[in-house]
mmCIF file of C-alpha atoms and ligand atoms in Angstrom:
data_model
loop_
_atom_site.group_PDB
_atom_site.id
_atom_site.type_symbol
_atom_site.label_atom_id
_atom_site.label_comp_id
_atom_site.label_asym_id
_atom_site.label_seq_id
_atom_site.Cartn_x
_atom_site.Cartn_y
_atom_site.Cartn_z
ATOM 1 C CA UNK R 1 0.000 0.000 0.000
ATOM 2 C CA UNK R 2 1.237 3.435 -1.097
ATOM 3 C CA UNK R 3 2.036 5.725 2.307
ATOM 4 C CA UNK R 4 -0.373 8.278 2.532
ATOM 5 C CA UNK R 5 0.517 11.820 2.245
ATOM 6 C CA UNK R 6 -0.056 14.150 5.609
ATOM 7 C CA UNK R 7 -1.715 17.320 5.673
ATOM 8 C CA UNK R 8 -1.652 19.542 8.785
ATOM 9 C CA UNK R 9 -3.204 22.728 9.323
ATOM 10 C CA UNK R 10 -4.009 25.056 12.382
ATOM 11 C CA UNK R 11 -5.871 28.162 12.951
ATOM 12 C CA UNK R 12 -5.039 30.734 15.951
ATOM 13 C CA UNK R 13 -7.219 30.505 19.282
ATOM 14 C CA UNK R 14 -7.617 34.055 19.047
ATOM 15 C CA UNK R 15 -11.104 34.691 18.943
ATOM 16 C CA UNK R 16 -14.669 33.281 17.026
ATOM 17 C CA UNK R 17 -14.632 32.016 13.802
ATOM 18 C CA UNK R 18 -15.568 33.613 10.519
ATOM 19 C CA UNK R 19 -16.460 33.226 7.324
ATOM 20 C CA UNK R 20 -13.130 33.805 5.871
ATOM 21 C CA UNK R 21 -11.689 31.269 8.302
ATOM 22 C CA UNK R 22 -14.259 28.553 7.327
ATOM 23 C CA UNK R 23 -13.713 29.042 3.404
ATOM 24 C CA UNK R 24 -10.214 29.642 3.380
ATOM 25 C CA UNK R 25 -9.218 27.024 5.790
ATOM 26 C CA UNK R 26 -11.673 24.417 7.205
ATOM 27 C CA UNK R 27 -13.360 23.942 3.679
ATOM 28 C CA UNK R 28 -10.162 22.501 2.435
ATOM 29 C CA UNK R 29 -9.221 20.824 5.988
ATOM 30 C CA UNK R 30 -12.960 19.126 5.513
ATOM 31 C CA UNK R 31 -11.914 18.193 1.586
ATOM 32 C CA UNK R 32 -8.856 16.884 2.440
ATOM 33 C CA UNK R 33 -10.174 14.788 5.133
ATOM 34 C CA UNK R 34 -12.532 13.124 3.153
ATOM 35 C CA UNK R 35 -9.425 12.168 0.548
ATOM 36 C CA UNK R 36 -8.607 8.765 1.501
ATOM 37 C CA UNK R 37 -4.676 9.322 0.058
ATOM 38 C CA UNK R 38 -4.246 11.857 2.834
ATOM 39 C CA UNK R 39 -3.697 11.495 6.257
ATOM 40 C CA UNK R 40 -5.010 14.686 8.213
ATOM 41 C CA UNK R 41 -3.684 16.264 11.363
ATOM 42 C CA UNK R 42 -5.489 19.613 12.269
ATOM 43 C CA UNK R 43 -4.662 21.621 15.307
ATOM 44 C CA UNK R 44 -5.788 24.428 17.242
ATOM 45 C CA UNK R 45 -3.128 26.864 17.131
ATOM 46 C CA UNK R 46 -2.936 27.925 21.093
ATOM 47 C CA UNK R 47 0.467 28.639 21.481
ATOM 48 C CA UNK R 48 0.484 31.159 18.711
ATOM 49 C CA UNK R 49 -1.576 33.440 20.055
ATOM 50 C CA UNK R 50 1.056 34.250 22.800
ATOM 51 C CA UNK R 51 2.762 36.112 19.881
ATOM 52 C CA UNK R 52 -0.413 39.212 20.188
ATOM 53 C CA UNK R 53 -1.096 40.442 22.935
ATOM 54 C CA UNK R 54 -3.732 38.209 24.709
ATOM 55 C CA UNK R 55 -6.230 37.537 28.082
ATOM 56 C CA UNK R 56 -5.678 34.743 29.894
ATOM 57 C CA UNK R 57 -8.901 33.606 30.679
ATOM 58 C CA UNK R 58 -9.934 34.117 26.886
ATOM 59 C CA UNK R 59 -7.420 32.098 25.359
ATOM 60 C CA UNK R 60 -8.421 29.135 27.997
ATOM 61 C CA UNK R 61 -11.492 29.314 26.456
ATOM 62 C CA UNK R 62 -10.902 30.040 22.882
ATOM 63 C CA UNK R 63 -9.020 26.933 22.740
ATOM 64 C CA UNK R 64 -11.513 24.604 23.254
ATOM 65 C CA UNK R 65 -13.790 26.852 21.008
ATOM 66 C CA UNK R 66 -11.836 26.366 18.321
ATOM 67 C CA UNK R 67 -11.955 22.377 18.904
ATOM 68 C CA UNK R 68 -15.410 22.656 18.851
ATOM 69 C CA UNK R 69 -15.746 24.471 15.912
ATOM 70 C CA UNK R 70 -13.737 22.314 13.566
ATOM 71 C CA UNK R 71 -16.442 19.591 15.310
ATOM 72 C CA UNK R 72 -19.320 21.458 14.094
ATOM 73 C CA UNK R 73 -17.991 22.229 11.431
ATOM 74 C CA UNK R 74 -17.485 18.702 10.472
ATOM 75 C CA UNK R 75 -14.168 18.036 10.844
ATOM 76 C CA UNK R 76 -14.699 13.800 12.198
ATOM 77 C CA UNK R 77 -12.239 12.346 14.924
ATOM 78 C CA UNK R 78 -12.542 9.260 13.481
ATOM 79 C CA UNK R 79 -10.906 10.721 10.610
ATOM 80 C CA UNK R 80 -8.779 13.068 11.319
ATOM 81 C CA UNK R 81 -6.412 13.916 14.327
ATOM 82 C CA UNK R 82 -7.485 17.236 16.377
ATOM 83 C CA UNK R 83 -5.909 18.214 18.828
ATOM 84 C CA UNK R 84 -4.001 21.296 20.721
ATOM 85 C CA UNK R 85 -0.876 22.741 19.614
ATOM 86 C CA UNK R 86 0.432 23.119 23.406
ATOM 87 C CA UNK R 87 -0.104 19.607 23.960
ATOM 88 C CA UNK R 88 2.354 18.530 21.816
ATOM 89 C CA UNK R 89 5.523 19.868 23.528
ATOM 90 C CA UNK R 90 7.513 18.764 20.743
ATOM 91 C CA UNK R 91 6.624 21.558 18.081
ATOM 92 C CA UNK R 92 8.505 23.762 20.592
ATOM 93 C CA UNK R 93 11.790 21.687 20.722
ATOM 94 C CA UNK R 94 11.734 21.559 17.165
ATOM 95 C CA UNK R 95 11.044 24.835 16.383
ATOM 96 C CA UNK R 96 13.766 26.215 18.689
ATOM 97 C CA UNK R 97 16.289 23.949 16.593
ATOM 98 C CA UNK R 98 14.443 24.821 12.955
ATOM 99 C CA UNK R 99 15.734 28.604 14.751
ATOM 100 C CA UNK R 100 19.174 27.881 14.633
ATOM 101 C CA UNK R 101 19.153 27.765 10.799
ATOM 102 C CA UNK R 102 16.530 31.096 10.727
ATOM 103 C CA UNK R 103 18.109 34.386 10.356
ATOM 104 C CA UNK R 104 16.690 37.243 12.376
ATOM 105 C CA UNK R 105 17.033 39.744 9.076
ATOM 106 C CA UNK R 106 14.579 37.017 7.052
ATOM 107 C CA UNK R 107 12.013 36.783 9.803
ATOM 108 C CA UNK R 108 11.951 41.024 10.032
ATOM 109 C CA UNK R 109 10.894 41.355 6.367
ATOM 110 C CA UNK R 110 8.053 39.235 6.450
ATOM 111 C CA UNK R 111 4.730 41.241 5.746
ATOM 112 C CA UNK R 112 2.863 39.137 8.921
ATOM 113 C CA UNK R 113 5.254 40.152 11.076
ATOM 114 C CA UNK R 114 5.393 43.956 9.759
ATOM 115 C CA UNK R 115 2.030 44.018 9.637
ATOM 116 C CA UNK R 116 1.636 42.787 13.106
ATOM 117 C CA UNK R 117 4.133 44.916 14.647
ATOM 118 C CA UNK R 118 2.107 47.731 13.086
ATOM 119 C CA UNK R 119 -1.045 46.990 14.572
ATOM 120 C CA UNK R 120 0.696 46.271 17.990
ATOM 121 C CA UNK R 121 4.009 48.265 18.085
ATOM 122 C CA UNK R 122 5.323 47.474 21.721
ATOM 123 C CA UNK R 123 4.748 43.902 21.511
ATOM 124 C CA UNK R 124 7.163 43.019 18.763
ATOM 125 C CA UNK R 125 8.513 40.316 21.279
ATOM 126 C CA UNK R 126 10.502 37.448 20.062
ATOM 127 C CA UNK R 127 7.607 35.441 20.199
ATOM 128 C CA UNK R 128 5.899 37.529 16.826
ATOM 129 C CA UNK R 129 9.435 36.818 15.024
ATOM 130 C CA UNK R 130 9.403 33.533 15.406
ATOM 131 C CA UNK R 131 5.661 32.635 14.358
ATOM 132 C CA UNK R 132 7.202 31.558 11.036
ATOM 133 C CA UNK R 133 9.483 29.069 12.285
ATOM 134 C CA UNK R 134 7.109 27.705 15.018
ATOM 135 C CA UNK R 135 4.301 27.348 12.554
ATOM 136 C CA UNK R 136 7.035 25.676 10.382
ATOM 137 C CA UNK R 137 7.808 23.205 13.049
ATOM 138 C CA UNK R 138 3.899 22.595 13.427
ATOM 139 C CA UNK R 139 3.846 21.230 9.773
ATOM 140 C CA UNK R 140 7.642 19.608 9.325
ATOM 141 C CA UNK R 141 7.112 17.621 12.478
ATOM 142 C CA UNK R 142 4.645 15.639 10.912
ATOM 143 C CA UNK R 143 6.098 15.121 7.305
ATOM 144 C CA UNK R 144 3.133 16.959 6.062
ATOM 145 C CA UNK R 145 3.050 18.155 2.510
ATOM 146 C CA UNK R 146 -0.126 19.686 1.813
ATOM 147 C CA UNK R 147 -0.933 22.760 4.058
ATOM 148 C CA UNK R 148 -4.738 23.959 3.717
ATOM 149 C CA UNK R 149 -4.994 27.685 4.701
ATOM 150 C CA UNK R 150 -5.884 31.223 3.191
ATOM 151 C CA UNK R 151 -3.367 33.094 0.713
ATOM 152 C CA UNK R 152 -2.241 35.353 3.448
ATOM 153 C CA UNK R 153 -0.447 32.084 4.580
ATOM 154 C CA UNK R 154 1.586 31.870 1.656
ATOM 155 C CA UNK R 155 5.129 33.710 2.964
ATOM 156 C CA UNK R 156 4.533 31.268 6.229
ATOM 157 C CA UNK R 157 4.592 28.446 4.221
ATOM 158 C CA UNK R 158 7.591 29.881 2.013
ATOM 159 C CA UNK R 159 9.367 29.839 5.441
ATOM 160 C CA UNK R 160 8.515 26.366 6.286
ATOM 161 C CA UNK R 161 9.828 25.101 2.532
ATOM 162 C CA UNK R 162 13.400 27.147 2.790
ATOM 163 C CA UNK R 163 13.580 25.764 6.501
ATOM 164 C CA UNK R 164 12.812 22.056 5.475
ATOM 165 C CA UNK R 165 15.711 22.378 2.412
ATOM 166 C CA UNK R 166 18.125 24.015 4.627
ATOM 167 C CA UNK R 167 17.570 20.792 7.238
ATOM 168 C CA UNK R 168 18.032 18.629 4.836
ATOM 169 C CA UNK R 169 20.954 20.221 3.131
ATOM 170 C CA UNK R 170 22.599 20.971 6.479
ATOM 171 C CA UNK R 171 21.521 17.908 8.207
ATOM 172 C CA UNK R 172 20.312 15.225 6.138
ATOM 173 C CA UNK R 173 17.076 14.996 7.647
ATOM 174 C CA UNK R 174 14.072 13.948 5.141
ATOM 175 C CA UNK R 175 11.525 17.321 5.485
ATOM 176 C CA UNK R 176 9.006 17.271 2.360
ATOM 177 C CA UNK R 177 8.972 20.900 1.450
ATOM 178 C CA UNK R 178 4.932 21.735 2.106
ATOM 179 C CA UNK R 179 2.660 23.737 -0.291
ATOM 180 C CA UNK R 180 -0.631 25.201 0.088
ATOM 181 C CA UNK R 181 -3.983 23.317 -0.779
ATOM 182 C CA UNK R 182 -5.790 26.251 -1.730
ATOM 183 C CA UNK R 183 -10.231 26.504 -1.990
ATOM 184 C CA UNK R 184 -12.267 28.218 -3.707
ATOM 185 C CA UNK R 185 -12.765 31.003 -0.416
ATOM 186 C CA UNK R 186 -8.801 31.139 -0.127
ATOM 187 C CA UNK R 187 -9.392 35.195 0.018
ATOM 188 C CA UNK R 188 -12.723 36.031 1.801
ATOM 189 C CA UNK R 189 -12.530 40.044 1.777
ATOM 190 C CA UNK R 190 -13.798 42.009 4.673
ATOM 191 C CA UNK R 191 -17.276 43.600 4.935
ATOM 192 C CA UNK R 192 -15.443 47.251 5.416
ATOM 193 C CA UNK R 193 -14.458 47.236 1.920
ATOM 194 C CA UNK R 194 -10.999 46.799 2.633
ATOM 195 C CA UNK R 195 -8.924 44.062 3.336
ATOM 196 C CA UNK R 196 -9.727 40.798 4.291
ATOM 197 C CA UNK R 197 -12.126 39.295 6.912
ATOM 198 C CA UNK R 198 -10.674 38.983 10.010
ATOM 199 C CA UNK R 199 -11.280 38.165 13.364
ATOM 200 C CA UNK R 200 -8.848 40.603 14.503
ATOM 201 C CA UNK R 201 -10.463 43.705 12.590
ATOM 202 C CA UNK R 202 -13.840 44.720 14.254
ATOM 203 C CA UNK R 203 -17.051 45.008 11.752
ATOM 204 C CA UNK R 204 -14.973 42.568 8.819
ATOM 205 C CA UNK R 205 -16.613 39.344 9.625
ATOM 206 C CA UNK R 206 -19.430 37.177 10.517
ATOM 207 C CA UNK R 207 -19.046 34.669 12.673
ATOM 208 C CA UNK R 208 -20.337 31.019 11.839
ATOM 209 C CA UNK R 209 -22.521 31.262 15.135
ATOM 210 C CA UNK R 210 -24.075 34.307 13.968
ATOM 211 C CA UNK R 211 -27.752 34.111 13.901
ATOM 212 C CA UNK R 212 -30.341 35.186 11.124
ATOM 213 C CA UNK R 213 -30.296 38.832 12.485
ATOM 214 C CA UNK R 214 -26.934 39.139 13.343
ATOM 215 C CA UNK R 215 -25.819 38.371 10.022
ATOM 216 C CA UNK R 216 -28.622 40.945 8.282
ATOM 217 C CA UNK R 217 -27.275 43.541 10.399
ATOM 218 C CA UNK R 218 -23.369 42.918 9.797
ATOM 219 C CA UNK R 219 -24.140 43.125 6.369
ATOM 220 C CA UNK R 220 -26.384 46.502 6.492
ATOM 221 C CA UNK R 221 -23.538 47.809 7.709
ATOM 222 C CA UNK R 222 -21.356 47.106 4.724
ATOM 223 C CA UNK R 223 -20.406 50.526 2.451
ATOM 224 C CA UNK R 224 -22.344 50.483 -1.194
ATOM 225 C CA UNK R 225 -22.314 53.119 -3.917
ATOM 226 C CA UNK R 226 -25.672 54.372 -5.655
ATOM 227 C CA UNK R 227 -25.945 50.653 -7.164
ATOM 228 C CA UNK R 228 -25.103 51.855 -10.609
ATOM 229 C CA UNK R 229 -22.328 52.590 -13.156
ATOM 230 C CA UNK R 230 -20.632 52.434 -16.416
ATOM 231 C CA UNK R 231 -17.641 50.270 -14.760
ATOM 232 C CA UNK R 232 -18.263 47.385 -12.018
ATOM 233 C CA UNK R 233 -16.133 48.225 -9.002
ATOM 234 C CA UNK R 234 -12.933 46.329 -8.864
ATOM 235 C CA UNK R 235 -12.253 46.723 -5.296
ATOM 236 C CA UNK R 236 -13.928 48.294 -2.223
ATOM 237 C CA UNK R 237 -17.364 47.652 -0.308
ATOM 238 C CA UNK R 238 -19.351 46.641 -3.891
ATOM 239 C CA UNK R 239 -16.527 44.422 -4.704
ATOM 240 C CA UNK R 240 -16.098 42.653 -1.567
ATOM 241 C CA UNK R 241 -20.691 42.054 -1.415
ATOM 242 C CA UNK R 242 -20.476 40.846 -5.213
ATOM 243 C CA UNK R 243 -17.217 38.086 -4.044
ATOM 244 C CA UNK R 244 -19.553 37.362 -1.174
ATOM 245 C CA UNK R 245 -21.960 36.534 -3.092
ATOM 246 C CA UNK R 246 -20.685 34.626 -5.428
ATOM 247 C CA UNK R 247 -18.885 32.376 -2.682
ATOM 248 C CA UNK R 248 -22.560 31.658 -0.758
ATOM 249 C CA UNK R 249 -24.767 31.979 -4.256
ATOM 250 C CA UNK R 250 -22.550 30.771 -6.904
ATOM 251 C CA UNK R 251 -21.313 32.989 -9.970
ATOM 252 C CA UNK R 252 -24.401 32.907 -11.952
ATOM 253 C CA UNK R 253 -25.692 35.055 -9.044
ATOM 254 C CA UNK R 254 -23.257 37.381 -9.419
ATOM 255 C CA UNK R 255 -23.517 37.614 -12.765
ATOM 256 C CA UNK R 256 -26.749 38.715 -13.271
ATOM 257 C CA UNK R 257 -26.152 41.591 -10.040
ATOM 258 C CA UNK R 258 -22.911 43.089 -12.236
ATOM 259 C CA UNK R 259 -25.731 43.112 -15.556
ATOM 260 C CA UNK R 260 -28.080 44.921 -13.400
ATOM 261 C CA UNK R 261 -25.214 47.255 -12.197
ATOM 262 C CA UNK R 262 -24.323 48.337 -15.458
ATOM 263 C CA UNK R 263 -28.329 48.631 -16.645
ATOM 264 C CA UNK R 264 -31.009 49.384 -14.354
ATOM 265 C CA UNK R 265 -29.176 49.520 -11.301
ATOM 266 C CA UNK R 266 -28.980 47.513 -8.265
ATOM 267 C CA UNK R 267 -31.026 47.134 -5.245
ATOM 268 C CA UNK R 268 -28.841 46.554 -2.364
ATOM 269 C CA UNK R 269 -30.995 46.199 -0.051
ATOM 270 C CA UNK R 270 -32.558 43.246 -1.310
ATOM 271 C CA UNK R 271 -28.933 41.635 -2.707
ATOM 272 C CA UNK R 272 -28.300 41.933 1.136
ATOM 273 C CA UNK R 273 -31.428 40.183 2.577
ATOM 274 C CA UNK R 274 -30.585 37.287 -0.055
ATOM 275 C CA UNK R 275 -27.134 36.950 0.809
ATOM 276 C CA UNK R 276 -27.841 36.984 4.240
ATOM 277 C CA UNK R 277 -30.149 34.303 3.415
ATOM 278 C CA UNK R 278 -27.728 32.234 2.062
ATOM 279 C CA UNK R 279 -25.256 32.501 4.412
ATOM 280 C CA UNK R 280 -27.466 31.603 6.900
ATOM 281 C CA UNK R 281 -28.447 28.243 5.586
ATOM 282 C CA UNK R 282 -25.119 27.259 5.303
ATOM 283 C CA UNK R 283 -24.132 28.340 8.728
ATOM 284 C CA UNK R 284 -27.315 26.555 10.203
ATOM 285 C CA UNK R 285 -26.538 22.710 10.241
ATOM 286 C CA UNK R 286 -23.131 23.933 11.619
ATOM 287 C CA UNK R 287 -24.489 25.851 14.588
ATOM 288 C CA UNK R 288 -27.049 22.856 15.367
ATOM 289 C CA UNK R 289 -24.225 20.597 15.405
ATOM 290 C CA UNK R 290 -22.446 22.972 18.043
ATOM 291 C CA UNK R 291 -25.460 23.293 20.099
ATOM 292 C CA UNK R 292 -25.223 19.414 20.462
ATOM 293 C CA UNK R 293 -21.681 19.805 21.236
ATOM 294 C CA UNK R 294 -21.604 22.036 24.169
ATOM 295 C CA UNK R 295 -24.056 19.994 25.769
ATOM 296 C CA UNK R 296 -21.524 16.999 25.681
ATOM 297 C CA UNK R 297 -18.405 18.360 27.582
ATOM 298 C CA UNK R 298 -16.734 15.075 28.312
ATOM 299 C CA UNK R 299 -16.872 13.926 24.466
ATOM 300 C CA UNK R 300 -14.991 17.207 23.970
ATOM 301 C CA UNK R 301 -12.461 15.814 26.314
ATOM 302 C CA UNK R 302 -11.920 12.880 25.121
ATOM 303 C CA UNK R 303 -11.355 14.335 21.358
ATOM 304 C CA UNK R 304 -8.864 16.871 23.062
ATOM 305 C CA UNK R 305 -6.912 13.635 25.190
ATOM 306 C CA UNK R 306 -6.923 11.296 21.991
ATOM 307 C CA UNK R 307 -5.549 13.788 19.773
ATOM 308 C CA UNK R 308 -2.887 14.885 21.858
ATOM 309 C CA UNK R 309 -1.840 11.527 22.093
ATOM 310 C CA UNK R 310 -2.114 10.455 18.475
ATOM 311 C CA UNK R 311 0.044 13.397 17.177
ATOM 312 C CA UNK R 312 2.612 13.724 20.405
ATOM 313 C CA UNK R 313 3.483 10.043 19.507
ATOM 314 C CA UNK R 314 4.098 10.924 15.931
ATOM 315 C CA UNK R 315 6.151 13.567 16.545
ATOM 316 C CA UNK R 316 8.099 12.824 19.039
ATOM 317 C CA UNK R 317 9.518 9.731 16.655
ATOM 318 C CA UNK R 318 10.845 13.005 14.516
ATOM 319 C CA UNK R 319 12.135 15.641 17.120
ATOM 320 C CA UNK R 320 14.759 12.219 17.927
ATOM 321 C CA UNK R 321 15.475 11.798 14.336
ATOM 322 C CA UNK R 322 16.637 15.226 14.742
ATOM 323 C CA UNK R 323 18.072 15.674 17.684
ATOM 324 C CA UNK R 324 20.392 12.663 16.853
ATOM 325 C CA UNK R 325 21.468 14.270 13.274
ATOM 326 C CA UNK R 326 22.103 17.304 15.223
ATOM 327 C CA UNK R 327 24.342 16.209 17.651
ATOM 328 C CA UNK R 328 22.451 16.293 20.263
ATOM 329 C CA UNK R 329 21.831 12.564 20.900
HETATM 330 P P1 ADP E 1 -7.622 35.970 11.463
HETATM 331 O O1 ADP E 1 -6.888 36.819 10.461
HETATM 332 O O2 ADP E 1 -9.068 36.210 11.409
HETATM 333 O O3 ADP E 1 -7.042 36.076 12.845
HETATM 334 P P2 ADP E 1 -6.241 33.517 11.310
HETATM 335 O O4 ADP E 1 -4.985 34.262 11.062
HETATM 336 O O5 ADP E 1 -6.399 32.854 12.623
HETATM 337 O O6 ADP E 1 -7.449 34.481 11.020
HETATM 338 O O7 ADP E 1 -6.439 32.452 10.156
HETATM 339 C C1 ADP E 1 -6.801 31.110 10.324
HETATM 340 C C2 ADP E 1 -6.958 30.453 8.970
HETATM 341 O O8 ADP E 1 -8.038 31.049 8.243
HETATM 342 C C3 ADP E 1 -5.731 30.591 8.057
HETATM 343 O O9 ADP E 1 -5.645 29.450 7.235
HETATM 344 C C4 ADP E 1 -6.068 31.780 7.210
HETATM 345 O O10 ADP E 1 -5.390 31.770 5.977
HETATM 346 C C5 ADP E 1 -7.563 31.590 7.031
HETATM 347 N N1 ADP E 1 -8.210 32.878 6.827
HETATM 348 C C6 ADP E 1 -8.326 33.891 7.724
HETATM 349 N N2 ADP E 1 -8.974 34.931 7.190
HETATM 350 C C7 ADP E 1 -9.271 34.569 5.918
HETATM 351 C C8 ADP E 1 -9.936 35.216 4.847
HETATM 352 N N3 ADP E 1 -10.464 36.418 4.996
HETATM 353 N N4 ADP E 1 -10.063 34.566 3.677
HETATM 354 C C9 ADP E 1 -9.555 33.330 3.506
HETATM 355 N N5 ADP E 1 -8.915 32.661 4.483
HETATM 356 C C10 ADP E 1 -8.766 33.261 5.670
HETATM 357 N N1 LIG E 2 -0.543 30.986 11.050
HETATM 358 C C1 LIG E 2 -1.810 30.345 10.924
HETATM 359 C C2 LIG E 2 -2.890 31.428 10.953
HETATM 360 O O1 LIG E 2 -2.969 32.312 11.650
HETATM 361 C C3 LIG E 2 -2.114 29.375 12.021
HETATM 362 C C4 LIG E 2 -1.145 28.251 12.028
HETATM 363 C C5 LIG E 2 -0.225 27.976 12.992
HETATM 364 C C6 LIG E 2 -1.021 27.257 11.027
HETATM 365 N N2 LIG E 2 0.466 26.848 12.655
HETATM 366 C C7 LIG E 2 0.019 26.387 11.469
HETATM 367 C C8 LIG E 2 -1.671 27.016 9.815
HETATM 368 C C9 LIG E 2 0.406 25.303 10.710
HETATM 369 C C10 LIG E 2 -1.269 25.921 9.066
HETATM 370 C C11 LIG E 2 -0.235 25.074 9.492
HETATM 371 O O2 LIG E 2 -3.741 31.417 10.258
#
């Protein structure tokens, strides 16, 4: 039997989900997991959010959000291995030797972590500059080769593949070098017109547990023009609704909204209530499946224990792979 190929992916346990988190990354983690030539490892990111600033008692919680999420959102234990990133000690070990062949100059030109110490400029701790090369030790550890996560991933996983060739060149250890798996939502764009969604930029998102209204009302407050022109929009507020819509309605949809545009102009109002609509019934089986979930603490736990285990045992078979080609055992 061929050896299937491993997949890992993560997202940061720093706050709710959204949309753009669900397309960009759990839509491919759920299409991945139903490949049976992949293997699929997918972890809540925990110990990254100690590179932002962060509350205590929020992360604890997030955490286990996040597990429960990918749970709703389908993502099958059975399947695939979920766990927490801070259970598996090793990541940390390895990423503190993946360091050692890092440079500090390459880290400081990465847009994340510019954009990052922008947004938060006296926390540009050592932490931020090594996200790369900890994330990089989340997906080397387990040989994985397919990474599924938005484009604004893409320099991360540039890291990972120049840290993975300089092992192996250096050390002749066996890293694959790892590449995107990319969807269809791989850039959901913010609600504010500019940007993407994210969780980190207040009135950008909706949140998968967003209700009916909630979601109306998010998306009454997203900028419009007079709903007419001789040119569609190529970016801003009108851009980002007719994406949207094509994402949740398909691109017939959107076709016929950028005719309108450019003839009898269109209605936003109602191009709202329908894609509000739509969003909605594909957020619904995931919220009723999370409203089952929280009512069943102790399966959570188990998920959380069996995971840990699962992956900790797989990578602690390469953290002595590498600690023996380094010298250190
Ligand atoms: P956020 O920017 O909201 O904090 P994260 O950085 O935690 O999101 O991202 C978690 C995952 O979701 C990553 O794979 C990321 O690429 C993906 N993702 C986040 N926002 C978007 C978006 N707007 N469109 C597509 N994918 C996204
Ligand atoms: N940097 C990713 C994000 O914010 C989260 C992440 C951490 C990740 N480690 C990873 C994603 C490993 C994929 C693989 O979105």
């Amino acid at each position: 039997m061929k050896a299937k190929k491993r997949v890992l992916s993560g997202i940061r346990a720093t706050g709710r989900l959204h949309l753009g988190n669900y397309l960009g990354a759990i839509k491919g983690m759920l299409a991945l997991q139903a490949d049976p030539d992949y293997e699929t490892l997918y972890m809540v990111a925990d110990a990254h959010a100690l590179t932002t600033p962060y509350n205590v008692a929020e992360l604890r919680q997030n955490r286990r959000e996040v597990i429960i999420d990918y749970l709703a959102a389908g993502l099958d234990p059975q399947k695939s291995i979920i766990f927490l990133q801070a259970d598996v000690i090793e990541h940390f070990e390895l990423a503190f030797y993946f360091s050692s062949v890092t440079t500090i100059a390459k880290m400081q030109h990465l847009p994340t972590f510019k954009d990052k110490v922008k947004q938060h400029p006296h926390h540009n701790s050592m932490a931020l500059l090594n996200y790369p090369v900890l994330m990089a030790a989340d997906i080397l550890i387990y040989h994985a080769t397919d990474v599924p996560v938005g484009v604004d991933q893409k320099p991360h996983l540039e890291v990972a593949r120049e840290i993975a060739r300089k092992m192996n060149a250096t050390y002749g250890t066996d890293f694959p070098e790892p590449k995107m798996f990319a969807t269809k939502g791989e850039h959901v764009p913010s609600l504010k017109g500019k940007g993407k969604m994210s969780k980190s930029v207040a009135g950008s998102y909706i949140n998968l547990t967003d209700d009916l209204a909630t979601i109306k009302k998010r998306l009454a407050d997203a900028p419009t023009d007079s709903g007419q022109g001789e040119k569609l929009p190529s970016s801003g507020g009108v851009a980002n609704l007719l994406t949207l819509v094509e994402l949740f309605q398909g691109s017939q949809q959107r076709q016929k909204y950028e005719a309108q545009y450019l003839s009898t102009g269109l209605r936003y109002d109602q191009l709202k209530a329908k894609l509000a609509q739509a969003i909605y019934q594909e957020l619904k089986p995931i919220q009723s499946k999370r409203a089952q979930l929280e009512a069943q603490p102790a399966y959570v736990d188990k998920v959380i224990a069996s995971g840990a285990q699962k992956a900790r045992q797989l990578a602690q078979q390469t953290v002595k792979d590498v600690k023996t080609k380094l010298g250190l055992g």
